[in-house]
Every structure is written in structure tokens, then in C-alpha cells.
PDB file of C-alpha atoms in Angstrom:
ATOM      1  CA  MET A   1     131.415 109.103 119.473  1.00 43.00           C
ATOM      2  CA  GLY A   2     133.252 110.255 122.583  1.00 40.00           C
ATOM      3  CA  VAL A   3     134.197 107.664 125.196  1.00 38.00           C
ATOM      4  CA  LEU A   4     133.990 108.631 128.865  1.00 38.00           C
ATOM      5  CA  LEU A   5     135.142 106.216 131.568  1.00 34.00           C
ATOM      6  CA  LYS A   6     132.491 105.656 134.229  1.00 38.00           C
ATOM      7  CA  GLU A   7     132.882 104.155 137.661  1.00 39.00           C
ATOM      8  CA  CYS A   8     130.869 101.109 136.547  1.00 40.00           C
ATOM      9  CA  ASP A   9     132.949 100.690 133.385  1.00 41.00           C
ATOM     10  CA  LEU A  10     136.515 100.590 134.674  1.00 38.00           C
ATOM     11  CA  LYS A  11     137.275  97.191 133.099  1.00 47.00           C
ATOM     12  CA  ASP A  12     137.985  98.635 129.662  1.00 59.00           C
ATOM     13  CA  ASP A  13     137.487 101.692 127.511  1.00 78.00           C
ATOM     14  CA  SER A  14     134.323 100.450 125.812  1.00 88.00           C
ATOM     15  CA  PRO A  15     131.519 103.035 125.562  1.00 94.00           C
ATOM     16  CA  THR A  16     128.460 102.562 127.733  1.00 95.00           C
ATOM     17  CA  PHE A  17     125.067 101.509 126.408  1.00 96.00           C
ATOM     18  CA  PHE A  18     123.697 105.028 126.807  1.00 95.00           C
ATOM     19  CA  GLU A  19     126.756 106.655 125.196  1.00 95.00           C
ATOM     20  CA  VAL A  20     126.183 104.609 122.050  1.00 96.00           C
ATOM     21  CA  LEU A  21     122.496 105.579 122.078  1.00 96.00           C
ATOM     22  CA  GLU A  22     123.519 109.229 122.350  1.00 96.00           C
ATOM     23  CA  GLY A  23     125.915 108.690 119.460  1.00 95.00           C
ATOM     24  CA  PHE A  24     123.075 107.324 117.299  1.00 95.00           C
ATOM     25  CA  LEU A  25     120.916 110.289 118.304  1.00 95.00           C
ATOM     26  CA  GLN A  26     123.664 112.706 117.302  1.00 95.00           C
ATOM     27  CA  GLU A  27     123.853 111.048 113.881  1.00 94.00           C
ATOM     28  CA  TYR A  28     120.107 111.624 113.465  1.00 92.00           C
ATOM     29  CA  LYS A  29     120.565 115.289 114.403  1.00 93.00           C
ATOM     30  CA  ASP A  30     123.486 115.674 111.993  1.00 92.00           C
ATOM     31  CA  LEU A  31     121.374 114.235 109.160  1.00 89.00           C
ATOM     32  CA  GLU A  32     118.257 116.268 109.922  1.00 85.00           C
ATOM     33  CA  GLY A  33     116.959 117.763 106.689  1.00 78.00           C
ATOM     34  CA  ILE A  34     119.199 115.447 104.666  1.00 78.00           C
ATOM     35  CA  GLU A  35     117.975 111.981 105.587  1.00 78.00           C
ATOM     36  CA  TYR A  36     115.657 112.565 108.555  1.00 81.00           C
ATOM     37  CA  ALA A  37     112.788 114.984 109.149  1.00 77.00           C
ATOM     38  CA  ARG A  38     112.519 116.958 112.399  1.00 83.00           C
ATOM     39  CA  LYS A  39     109.645 114.708 113.498  1.00 82.00           C
ATOM     40  CA  THR A  40     111.828 111.604 113.109  1.00 86.00           C
ATOM     41  CA  VAL A  41     114.646 113.220 115.105  1.00 91.00           C
ATOM     42  CA  ASN A  42     112.144 114.147 117.840  1.00 93.00           C
ATOM     43  CA  LYS A  43     110.989 110.523 118.051  1.00 93.00           C
ATOM     44  CA  MET A  44     114.589 109.369 118.394  1.00 95.00           C
ATOM     45  CA  GLU A  45     115.203 111.958 121.122  1.00 95.00           C
ATOM     46  CA  ASN A  46     112.178 110.735 123.058  1.00 95.00           C
ATOM     47  CA  SER A  47     113.194 107.088 122.679  1.00 96.00           C
ATOM     48  CA  VAL A  48     116.693 107.762 124.017  1.00 96.00           C
ATOM     49  CA  LYS A  49     115.203 109.807 126.857  1.00 96.00           C
ATOM     50  CA  HIS A  50     112.847 106.979 127.898  1.00 96.00           C
ATOM     51  CA  ILE A  51     115.652 104.418 127.867  1.00 96.00           C
ATOM     52  CA  GLY A  52     117.833 106.775 129.906  1.00 96.00           C
ATOM     53  CA  GLU A  53     115.080 107.242 132.485  1.00 96.00           C
ATOM     54  CA  PHE A  54     114.769 103.484 132.877  1.00 96.00           C
ATOM     55  CA  LEU A  55     118.528 102.993 133.275  1.00 96.00           C
ATOM     56  CA  PHE A  56     118.683 105.711 135.927  1.00 96.00           C
ATOM     57  CA  GLU A  57     115.793 104.180 137.862  1.00 95.00           C
ATOM     58  CA  LYS A  58     117.246 100.683 137.580  1.00 95.00           C
ATOM     59  CA  PHE A  59     120.947 101.382 138.199  1.00 95.00           C
ATOM     60  CA  GLY A  60     121.085 104.903 139.668  1.00 95.00           C
ATOM     61  CA  THR A  61     122.956 106.091 136.578  1.00 95.00           C
ATOM     62  CA  LYS A  62     122.392 106.161 132.837  1.00 95.00           C
ATOM     63  CA  GLN A  63     125.969 105.130 132.161  1.00 94.00           C
ATOM     64  CA  VAL A  64     126.051 101.353 132.485  1.00 94.00           C
ATOM     65  CA  SER A  65     128.183  98.950 130.491  1.00 94.00           C
ATOM     66  CA  PHE A  66     126.698  96.653 127.879  1.00 95.00           C
ATOM     67  CA  GLN A  67     127.769  93.681 129.999  1.00 93.00           C
ATOM     68  CA  THR A  68     125.663  94.982 132.902  1.00 94.00           C
ATOM     69  CA  VAL A  69     122.413  94.702 130.936  1.00 94.00           C
ATOM     70  CA  LYS A  70     120.979  91.182 131.218  1.00 93.00           C
ATOM     71  CA  PRO A  71     117.824  89.498 129.896  1.00 92.00           C
ATOM     72  CA  ALA A  72     116.231  90.210 133.286  1.00 94.00           C
ATOM     73  CA  THR A  73     116.980  93.899 132.687  1.00 94.00           C
ATOM     74  CA  ALA A  74     115.095  93.728 129.411  1.00 93.00           C
ATOM     75  CA  HIS A  75     112.141  92.181 131.246  1.00 93.00           C
ATOM     76  CA  ASP A  76     112.253  94.994 133.822  1.00 94.00           C
ATOM     77  CA  PHE A  77     112.278  97.518 130.976  1.00 94.00           C
ATOM     78  CA  VAL A  78     108.952  96.141 129.707  1.00 93.00           C
ATOM     79  CA  HIS A  79     107.502  96.472 133.209  1.00 93.00           C
ATOM     80  CA  PHE A  80     108.808 100.053 133.439  1.00 95.00           C
ATOM     81  CA  CYS A  81     107.295 101.011 130.074  1.00 94.00           C
ATOM     82  CA  LYS A  82     103.893  99.554 130.925  1.00 92.00           C
ATOM     83  CA  LEU A  83     103.637 100.618 134.565  1.00 92.00           C
ATOM     84  CA  LYS A  84     105.513 103.929 134.694  1.00 91.00           C
ATOM     85  CA  LYS A  85     104.969 105.161 131.133  1.00 93.00           C
ATOM     86  CA  GLY A  86     101.675 103.545 130.188  1.00 92.00           C
ATOM     87  CA  PHE A  87     103.015 102.519 126.770  1.00 91.00           C
ATOM     88  CA  CYS A  88     101.171 100.069 124.550  1.00 86.00           C
ATOM     89  CA  ASN A  89     102.858  96.983 123.083  1.00 85.00           C
ATOM     90  CA  ASP A  90     103.628  98.720 119.782  1.00 83.00           C
ATOM     91  CA  SER A  91     105.450 101.584 121.531  1.00 88.00           C
ATOM     92  CA  ILE A  92     107.435  99.155 123.674  1.00 91.00           C
ATOM     93  CA  ARG A  93     108.255  97.051 120.613  1.00 89.00           C
ATOM     94  CA  LYS A  94     109.773 100.100 118.905  1.00 91.00           C
ATOM     95  CA  LEU A  95     111.877 100.960 121.961  1.00 94.00           C
ATOM     96  CA  PHE A  96     112.997  97.337 122.145  1.00 92.00           C
ATOM     97  CA  GLY A  97     113.941  97.507 118.490  1.00 92.00           C
ATOM     98  CA  LEU A  98     116.251 100.449 119.202  1.00 95.00           C
ATOM     99  CA  CYS A  99     117.835  98.610 122.143  1.00 95.00           C
ATOM    100  CA  LYS A 100     118.238  95.467 120.049  1.00 94.00           C
ATOM    101  CA  ARG A 101     119.950  97.386 117.219  1.00 94.00           C
ATOM    102  CA  THR A 102     122.243  99.127 119.695  1.00 96.00           C
ATOM    103  CA  PHE A 103     123.342  95.811 121.217  1.00 95.00           C
ATOM    104  CA  ALA A 104     123.830  94.313 117.740  1.00 95.00           C
ATOM    105  CA  PHE A 105     126.181  97.233 117.037  1.00 95.00           C
ATOM    106  CA  ALA A 106     127.958  96.569 120.335  1.00 95.00           C
ATOM    107  CA  LEU A 107     128.302  92.859 119.530  1.00 93.00           C
ATOM    108  CA  ALA A 108     129.846  93.685 116.173  1.00 94.00           C
ATOM    109  CA  ASN A 109     132.391  95.905 117.945  1.00 93.00           C
ATOM    110  CA  GLY A 110     133.203  93.387 120.673  1.00 92.00           C
ATOM    111  CA  TRP A 111     131.739  95.472 123.517  1.00 94.00           C
ATOM    112  CA  CYS A 112     129.456  92.678 124.727  1.00 92.00           C
ATOM    113  CA  ASP A 113     128.957  88.936 124.367  1.00 92.00           C
ATOM    114  CA  THR A 114     125.184  88.629 124.052  1.00 92.00           C
ATOM    115  CA  ASN A 115     122.127  90.654 123.063  1.00 94.00           C
ATOM    116  CA  PRO A 116     119.613  90.557 125.962  1.00 93.00           C
ATOM    117  CA  PHE A 117     116.873  92.100 123.804  1.00 92.00           C
ATOM    118  CA  THR A 118     116.597  89.209 121.348  1.00 88.00           C
ATOM    119  CA  ALA A 119     114.802  86.774 123.659  1.00 80.00           C
ATOM    120  CA  MET A 120     111.540  88.696 123.996  1.00 77.00           C
ATOM    121  CA  ARG A 121     108.915  88.845 121.257  1.00 76.00           C
ATOM    122  CA  PHE A 122     106.020  91.241 120.974  1.00 69.00           C
ATOM    123  CA  LYS A 123     102.774  90.444 119.259  1.00 68.00           C
ATOM    124  CA  HIS A 124     101.871  93.230 116.859  1.00 64.00           C
ATOM    125  CA  GLU A 125      98.543  94.760 117.841  1.00 63.00           C
ATOM    126  CA  LYS A 126      96.405  94.887 114.728  1.00 67.00           C
ATOM    127  CA  LYS A 127      94.164  97.902 115.180  1.00 70.00           C
ATOM    128  CA  PRO A 128      91.251  98.877 112.934  1.00 76.00           C
ATOM    129  CA  ILE A 129      92.368 101.548 110.482  1.00 79.00           C
ATOM    130  CA  GLN A 130      90.320 104.693 110.995  1.00 85.00           C
ATOM    131  CA  HIS A 131      89.193 106.321 107.768  1.00 89.00           C
ATOM    132  CA  LEU A 132      86.306 108.236 106.258  1.00 93.00           C
ATOM    133  CA  THR A 133      83.848 106.455 104.002  1.00 92.00           C
ATOM    134  CA  GLU A 134      82.896 107.883 100.609  1.00 92.00           C
ATOM    135  CA  ALA A 135      79.540 108.907 102.069  1.00 94.00           C
ATOM    136  CA  GLU A 136      81.267 110.752 104.930  1.00 96.00           C
ATOM    137  CA  ILE A 137      83.575 112.547 102.507  1.00 95.00           C
ATOM    138  CA  LYS A 138      80.505 113.748 100.587  1.00 96.00           C
ATOM    139  CA  VAL A 139      78.829 114.899 103.797  1.00 96.00           C
ATOM    140  CA  ILE A 140      81.853 117.060 104.622  1.00 96.00           C
ATOM    141  CA  GLN A 141      82.245 118.219 101.017  1.00 95.00           C
ATOM    142  CA  ASN A 142      78.612 119.402 100.865  1.00 95.00           C
ATOM    143  CA  ALA A 143      78.565 120.993 104.323  1.00 94.00           C
ATOM    144  CA  MET A 144      77.918 124.740 104.338  1.00 94.00           C
ATOM    145  CA  PHE A 145      79.198 127.082 107.024  1.00 93.00           C
ATOM    146  CA  GLY A 146      78.924 130.796 107.647  1.00 91.00           C
ATOM    147  CA  ASN A 147      82.520 130.925 108.838  1.00 91.00           C
ATOM    148  CA  ASP A 148      85.513 131.194 106.476  1.00 94.00           C
ATOM    149  CA  VAL A 149      87.737 129.122 108.790  1.00 95.00           C
ATOM    150  CA  TYR A 150      85.263 126.238 108.681  1.00 96.00           C
ATOM    151  CA  LEU A 151      84.860 126.487 104.908  1.00 96.00           C
ATOM    152  CA  GLU A 152      88.615 126.482 104.373  1.00 97.00           C
ATOM    153  CA  THR A 153      89.067 123.530 106.741  1.00 97.00           C
ATOM    154  CA  ARG A 154      86.290 121.661 104.916  1.00 97.00           C
ATOM    155  CA  ASP A 155      88.144 122.108 101.632  1.00 97.00           C
ATOM    156  CA  LEU A 156      91.458 121.060 103.170  1.00 97.00           C
ATOM    157  CA  ILE A 157      89.867 117.866 104.499  1.00 97.00           C
ATOM    158  CA  VAL A 158      88.473 116.995 101.066  1.00 97.00           C
ATOM    159  CA  PHE A 159      91.801 117.849  99.420  1.00 97.00           C
ATOM    160  CA  GLN A 160      93.706 115.531 101.775  1.00 96.00           C
ATOM    161  CA  CYS A 161      91.197 112.713 101.272  1.00 96.00           C
ATOM    162  CA  LEU A 162      91.636 112.971  97.499  1.00 95.00           C
ATOM    163  CA  THR A 163      95.428 113.391  97.409  1.00 95.00           C
ATOM    164  CA  GLY A 164      96.759 111.603 100.505  1.00 93.00           C
ATOM    165  CA  LEU A 165      99.105 114.487 101.360  1.00 95.00           C
ATOM    166  CA  SER A 166     100.420 114.550 104.904  1.00 92.00           C
ATOM    167  CA  TYR A 167      99.855 117.716 106.925  1.00 93.00           C
ATOM    168  CA  ILE A 168     103.316 119.167 106.291  1.00 93.00           C
ATOM    169  CA  ASP A 169     103.210 118.391 102.558  1.00 94.00           C
ATOM    170  CA  LEU A 170      99.766 120.014 102.388  1.00 96.00           C
ATOM    171  CA  TYR A 171     101.152 123.051 104.230  1.00 96.00           C
ATOM    172  CA  ILE A 172     104.092 123.592 101.859  1.00 95.00           C
ATOM    173  CA  LEU A 173     102.352 122.653  98.590  1.00 96.00           C
ATOM    174  CA  ASN A 174     103.220 125.273  95.963  1.00 96.00           C
ATOM    175  CA  SER A 175     102.735 125.853  92.244  1.00 95.00           C
ATOM    176  CA  THR A 176     106.174 124.496  91.299  1.00 96.00           C
ATOM    177  CA  GLN A 177     105.023 121.071  92.506  1.00 96.00           C
ATOM    178  CA  ILE A 178     102.032 121.009  90.149  1.00 96.00           C
ATOM    179  CA  ILE A 179     102.916 119.516  86.767  1.00 93.00           C
ATOM    180  CA  GLN A 180     100.923 119.042  83.571  1.00 93.00           C
ATOM    181  CA  ASN A 181     101.828 116.141  81.306  1.00 90.00           C
ATOM    182  CA  GLU A 182     101.529 115.908  77.531  1.00 90.00           C
ATOM    183  CA  ASN A 183      98.001 114.529  77.868  1.00 88.00           C
ATOM    184  CA  GLY A 184      96.853 117.547  79.821  1.00 90.00           C
ATOM    185  CA  LEU A 185      96.662 115.755  83.177  1.00 91.00           C
ATOM    186  CA  LYS A 186      97.731 117.832  86.152  1.00 94.00           C
ATOM    187  CA  TYR A 187      99.359 116.183  89.134  1.00 94.00           C
ATOM    188  CA  ILE A 188     101.450 116.887  92.210  1.00 94.00           C
ATOM    189  CA  PHE A 189     105.060 115.805  91.835  1.00 94.00           C
ATOM    190  CA  ALA A 190     107.279 116.388  94.849  1.00 93.00           C
ATOM    191  CA  ARG A 191     109.354 114.812  97.591  1.00 91.00           C
ATOM    192  CA  ARG A 192     107.741 114.013 100.889  1.00 89.00           C
ATOM    193  CA  ASN A 193     109.039 116.305 103.598  1.00 83.00           C
ATOM    194  CA  LYS A 194     109.397 113.464 106.121  1.00 79.00           C
ATOM    195  CA  THR A 195     111.344 110.923 104.062  1.00 79.00           C
ATOM    196  CA  LEU A 196     112.421 112.887 100.966  1.00 82.00           C
ATOM    197  CA  ASN A 197     110.951 110.080  98.830  1.00 88.00           C
ATOM    198  CA  GLU A 198     109.348 111.335  95.630  1.00 91.00           C
ATOM    199  CA  PHE A 199     105.652 110.911  94.958  1.00 92.00           C
ATOM    200  CA  ALA A 200     103.056 111.788  92.339  1.00 92.00           C
ATOM    201  CA  VAL A 201      99.321 112.232  92.845  1.00 92.00           C
ATOM    202  CA  LEU A 202      96.755 113.048  90.183  1.00 93.00           C
ATOM    203  CA  LEU A 203      94.743 116.235  90.654  1.00 95.00           C
ATOM    204  CA  THR A 204      91.051 115.729  89.955  1.00 93.00           C
ATOM    205  CA  ASP A 205      88.554 118.400  88.940  1.00 95.00           C
ATOM    206  CA  ARG A 206      87.562 118.731  92.594  1.00 95.00           C
ATOM    207  CA  THR A 207      91.101 119.226  93.895  1.00 96.00           C
ATOM    208  CA  LEU A 208      91.959 121.621  91.055  1.00 97.00           C
ATOM    209  CA  GLU A 209      88.832 123.595  91.898  1.00 97.00           C
ATOM    210  CA  ILE A 210      90.003 123.899  95.519  1.00 97.00           C
ATOM    211  CA  ILE A 211      93.446 125.125  94.435  1.00 97.00           C
ATOM    212  CA  GLU A 212      91.850 127.661  92.094  1.00 97.00           C
ATOM    213  CA  ARG A 213      89.571 128.898  94.876  1.00 96.00           C
ATOM    214  CA  TYR A 214      92.484 129.916  97.078  1.00 96.00           C
ATOM    215  CA  LYS A 215      94.999 131.221  94.539  1.00 94.00           C
ATOM    216  CA  ASP A 216      94.392 134.827  95.681  1.00 95.00           C
ATOM    217  CA  HIS A 217      94.010 134.059  99.367  1.00 96.00           C
ATOM    218  CA  PRO A 218      96.208 136.422 101.424  1.00 96.00           C
ATOM    219  CA  VAL A 219      97.813 133.547 103.356  1.00 96.00           C
ATOM    220  CA  CYS A 220      98.698 131.752 100.123  1.00 96.00           C
ATOM    221  CA  LYS A 221     100.140 134.917  98.592  1.00 96.00           C
ATOM    222  CA  ALA A 222     102.219 135.655 101.682  1.00 96.00           C
ATOM    223  CA  ARG A 223     103.636 132.114 101.856  1.00 95.00           C
ATOM    224  CA  GLY A 224     103.805 131.352  98.152  1.00 96.00           C
ATOM    225  CA  THR A 225     101.702 128.229  98.702  1.00 97.00           C
ATOM    226  CA  CYS A 226      98.548 126.816  97.118  1.00 97.00           C
ATOM    227  CA  LEU A 227      96.376 126.393 100.192  1.00 97.00           C
ATOM    228  CA  PRO A 228      95.689 128.417 103.388  1.00 97.00           C
ATOM    229  CA  VAL A 229      96.707 125.681 105.818  1.00 96.00           C
ATOM    230  CA  PRO A 230      96.692 126.747 109.503  1.00 95.00           C
ATOM    231  CA  THR A 231      98.891 125.283 112.228  1.00 93.00           C
ATOM    232  CA  ASN A 232      98.453 121.574 112.867  1.00 89.00           C
ATOM    233  CA  GLN A 233      96.870 122.269 116.251  1.00 90.00           C
ATOM    234  CA  GLN A 234      94.370 124.762 114.812  1.00 93.00           C
ATOM    235  CA  TYR A 235      93.575 122.476 111.897  1.00 94.00           C
ATOM    236  CA  ASN A 236      92.886 119.444 114.088  1.00 93.00           C
ATOM    237  CA  ARG A 237      90.760 121.515 116.457  1.00 94.00           C
ATOM    238  CA  VAL A 238      88.465 122.777 113.678  1.00 96.00           C
ATOM    239  CA  VAL A 239      88.410 119.301 112.074  1.00 95.00           C
ATOM    240  CA  LYS A 240      86.954 117.887 115.298  1.00 95.00           C
ATOM    241  CA  GLU A 241      84.388 120.710 115.463  1.00 96.00           C
ATOM    242  CA  ILE A 242      83.298 120.039 111.883  1.00 96.00           C
ATOM    243  CA  ALA A 243      82.995 116.305 112.582  1.00 95.00           C
ATOM    244  CA  LYS A 244      80.710 117.096 115.516  1.00 95.00           C
ATOM    245  CA  ILE A 245      78.575 119.467 113.439  1.00 95.00           C
ATOM    246  CA  VAL A 246      78.063 117.045 110.536  1.00 95.00           C
ATOM    247  CA  GLY A 247      77.544 114.048 112.806  1.00 95.00           C
ATOM    248  CA  ILE A 248      80.658 111.980 112.117  1.00 94.00           C
ATOM    249  CA  GLN A 249      81.416 109.921 115.223  1.00 92.00           C
ATOM    250  CA  LYS A 250      85.108 109.313 114.596  1.00 90.00           C
ATOM    251  CA  PRO A 251      88.225 110.796 116.239  1.00 88.00           C
ATOM    252  CA  LEU A 252      89.293 112.710 113.128  1.00 89.00           C
ATOM    253  CA  THR A 253      92.856 113.954 112.670  1.00 86.00           C
ATOM    254  CA  THR A 254      94.817 115.054 109.620  1.00 87.00           C
ATOM    255  CA  HIS A 255      96.490 111.635 109.371  1.00 88.00           C
ATOM    256  CA  ILE A 256      93.128 109.880 109.094  1.00 91.00           C
ATOM    257  CA  PHE A 257      92.548 111.765 105.826  1.00 94.00           C
ATOM    258  CA  ARG A 258      95.781 110.297 104.434  1.00 91.00           C
ATOM    259  CA  LYS A 259      94.534 106.836 105.405  1.00 91.00           C
ATOM    260  CA  THR A 260      91.177 107.667 103.830  1.00 93.00           C
ATOM    261  CA  PHE A 261      92.927 108.329 100.523  1.00 92.00           C
ATOM    262  CA  ALA A 262      94.852 105.057 100.787  1.00 89.00           C
ATOM    263  CA  THR A 263      91.699 103.085 101.609  1.00 89.00           C
ATOM    264  CA  LEU A 264      89.760 104.716  98.778  1.00 89.00           C
ATOM    265  CA  MET A 265      92.492 104.070  96.213  1.00 88.00           C
ATOM    266  CA  VAL A 266      93.235 100.435  97.021  1.00 86.00           C
ATOM    267  CA  ASN A 267      89.564  99.482  97.232  1.00 85.00           C
ATOM    268  CA  LYS A 268      88.915 101.082  93.852  1.00 85.00           C
ATOM    269  CA  GLY A 269      91.635  98.999  92.225  1.00 84.00           C
ATOM    270  CA  LEU A 270      94.931 100.900  92.584  1.00 85.00           C
ATOM    271  CA  SER A 271      97.808  98.465  93.060  1.00 86.00           C
ATOM    272  CA  LYS A 272      99.755  98.395  96.319  1.00 84.00           C
ATOM    273  CA  GLU A 273     102.915  99.312  94.435  1.00 87.00           C
ATOM    274  CA  SER A 274     101.311 102.398  92.878  1.00 88.00           C
ATOM    275  CA  LEU A 275      99.816 103.390  96.213  1.00 87.00           C
ATOM    276  CA  GLN A 276     103.230 103.024  97.836  1.00 88.00           C
ATOM    277  CA  TYR A 277     104.594 105.554  95.341  1.00 87.00           C
ATOM    278  CA  CYS A 278     101.647 107.910  95.867  1.00 89.00           C
ATOM    279  CA  LEU A 279     102.259 107.883  99.622  1.00 88.00           C
ATOM    280  CA  ALA A 280     106.066 108.044  99.269  1.00 85.00           C
ATOM    281  CA  HIS A 281     106.531 105.038 101.541  1.00 85.00           C
ATOM    282  CA  GLN A 282     109.785 103.116 101.837  1.00 81.00           C
ATOM    283  CA  SER A 283     108.013  99.772 101.458  1.00 83.00           C
ATOM    284  CA  VAL A 284     104.706  98.134 100.562  1.00 76.00           C
ATOM    285  CA  LYS A 285     104.614  96.786 104.136  1.00 77.00           C
ATOM    286  CA  MET A 286     104.369 100.346 105.428  1.00 74.00           C
ATOM    287  CA  THR A 287     101.675 101.118 102.863  1.00 74.00           C
ATOM    288  CA  GLU A 288      99.607  98.147 104.041  1.00 73.00           C
ATOM    289  CA  LYS A 289      99.309  99.800 107.455  1.00 70.00           C
ATOM    290  CA  HIS A 290      97.572 102.780 105.886  1.00 66.00           C
ATOM    291  CA  TYR A 291      94.477 101.302 104.305  1.00 66.00           C
ATOM    292  CA  ALA A 292      91.527  99.153 105.256  1.00 64.00           C
ATOM    293  CA  VAL A 293      90.304  96.470 102.874  1.00 65.00           C
ATOM    294  CA  LEU A 294      86.557  96.932 102.732  1.00 63.00           C
ATOM    295  CA  LYS A 295      85.727  93.258 102.445  1.00 61.00           C
ATOM    296  CA  VAL A 296      82.007  93.558 103.196  1.00 64.00           C
ATOM    297  CA  GLU A 297      81.449  96.324 100.650  1.00 68.00           C
ATOM    298  CA  ARG A 298      83.438  94.487  98.012  1.00 68.00           C
ATOM    299  CA  VAL A 299      81.636  91.175  98.601  1.00 70.00           C
ATOM    300  CA  LEU A 300      78.227  92.863  98.446  1.00 70.00           C
ATOM    301  CA  GLU A 301      79.087  94.586  95.160  1.00 72.00           C
ATOM    302  CA  GLU A 302      80.308  91.324  93.648  1.00 71.00           C
ATOM    303  CA  GLN A 303      77.191  89.505  94.850  1.00 74.00           C
ATOM    304  CA  LYS A 304      75.027  92.267  93.424  1.00 77.00           C
ATOM    305  CA  ALA A 305      76.661  91.773  90.031  1.00 79.00           C
ATOM    306  CA  VAL A 306      76.125  88.023  90.238  1.00 76.00           C
ATOM    307  CA  PHE A 307      72.453  88.350  91.177  1.00 74.00           C
ATOM    308  CA  THR A 308      71.966  90.803  88.309  1.00 79.00           C
ATOM    309  CA  ARG A 309      73.179  88.141  85.881  1.00 78.00           C
ATOM    310  CA  ILE A 310      70.935  85.516  87.547  1.00 78.00           C
ATOM    311  CA  ALA A 311      67.882  87.750  87.240  1.00 56.00           C
TER     312      ALA A 311
END
């Protein structure tokens, strides 16, 4: 990590706050494809950019010493993120986390005496997890269209809801990732493109039928993949059109189908640990953000069973 002396840092040869951030960003870039996916690197780039914009607005330069940043500066950063950027608490909390880690690194190296980002706490905003219900999945599955693009998108939606694959893993799915065990069960076994964590997902009759349907599709043959997945932008556009046609009043995106799978699995009895492996998450805590516990439905089913015994 190169050290450049700035006018505001003439006291010693310590790197500036922004130089260390740039050093972390460079490490992400160096490890792209090894430890980090392109999407993760992009997020880091944007985070460093936002912090740099704040520093420039606050101090007239991005290159300020660690000692220059005070708790009041951290407070001003929150104001900047809310007023100038329109960020929600969760986005600000993540940026704060990066600043906090950077100052912890600086403390360990003797470049500063305190960490101004430790004083503030952010309440995590618990948002309802958007997902499709079983009834909505069936509505989409049974929908008929006179357009091949719509039919293919319909099948991709159902496939994602029943496998939990992310968009990129759906896009690159190929025959080498489909395994059959000694009991005849076929499943997807691969590493998630984003994290490189391995995962396994059972292929049902419905998902196998979809794969079979597109084995001779020209797009699949040209790419060597199992499914004719369009670009993310095209996919999401047609997904929204299908939702409108079939009467689903939800802001559907490809990621909602992954959360639909998670919600379906955990509410049908799959353990959190097994679901974590299916989704290739680093932790159960991350997995818990991907599913909704259908308390009402579960309570009603249990009550129904009780009343059946009473009758």
C-alpha cells in the first residue's frame, strides 16, 4: 500500500484514511475470481467512492489523516448519507462498518489513537421478506403464453423457486453440475459464483422436466448450459410483465425467487443448517435473512389437526 505525503499529513509518514481504503479496495480487486465475485468488488468500489465524496465535501480533499477524523465527523457522515445520498439505515450501517474496520486496522498499526466510528449504533431495519406463496408459484407454473420468451421466463421462475439458484448460478448451470447418486436421485452440486461456497440442491420431477425441455435449445447449445437464461435486465423486465398478466401484486425480481425457495423449504421442515448449505451461505445468520416464517399458516394447520382430533 503506497504512502504519499499530503499537506494535511506532514506530521509523520502514516497513510491517510482514504489511502488505506484504497489499499483494501485493491486487495478486493486482486482477489476477484479467487475470493470475491465481481459484484462484491463493485460494492466495495462504490463504498470507497461514497466515503471519498464525503471526505472531499467535508475537508476539500479525500486525503485526510486518521487523527483528523473525529466522532463529530462520523455524525456528519450520517447526515451526508441521508441528505445527499438518500441512503437507508442499512446502507449507512454497512458504510460505517467499513469505516470502523479501517480505523481498527489503523489503531492496530499505531496510526491513530481512537476509533470515531464505534460510538454510533444503528438499529437494523427488519423488513418483510418478499416471496411468492405456493399458490402464486402454481399460478405462474400453469400460465400459458403465445410467446416463447414468456414461456421460457415462466419456466425459469419456477426453476429458481424450486432450486434457490441465484441469477448468475442459473445462467451458468451446465450438465457437469448435475449429479446422480447411488439411489438414483439427481441434484445440482456446484460452487456458488459469488462466494465459491459449495452447495447441493435436489432436482425434482418438475425441475428435471424443465431441463429436459431446453436441452436442444439453440442458446443452451451455443453456451453449453442447461437453460436459456437471458440477461438479468431482460429477465427482470419479462418477470414484471408476467406478474402483471397473472395478477401478482408484488415487485418481483430474480432474487425474490431465491427467497421463495428458502421460505418454502424452511416452512416445510428443512433445517436452517441444511438450508444454509443449499444457499451456499457463510452463516446461518445470513440464511435467516432469506426466508419468512409463515406463522399464521403454520398455526392454522396445527389448529386444524387439533380440531380434527377433537371432532
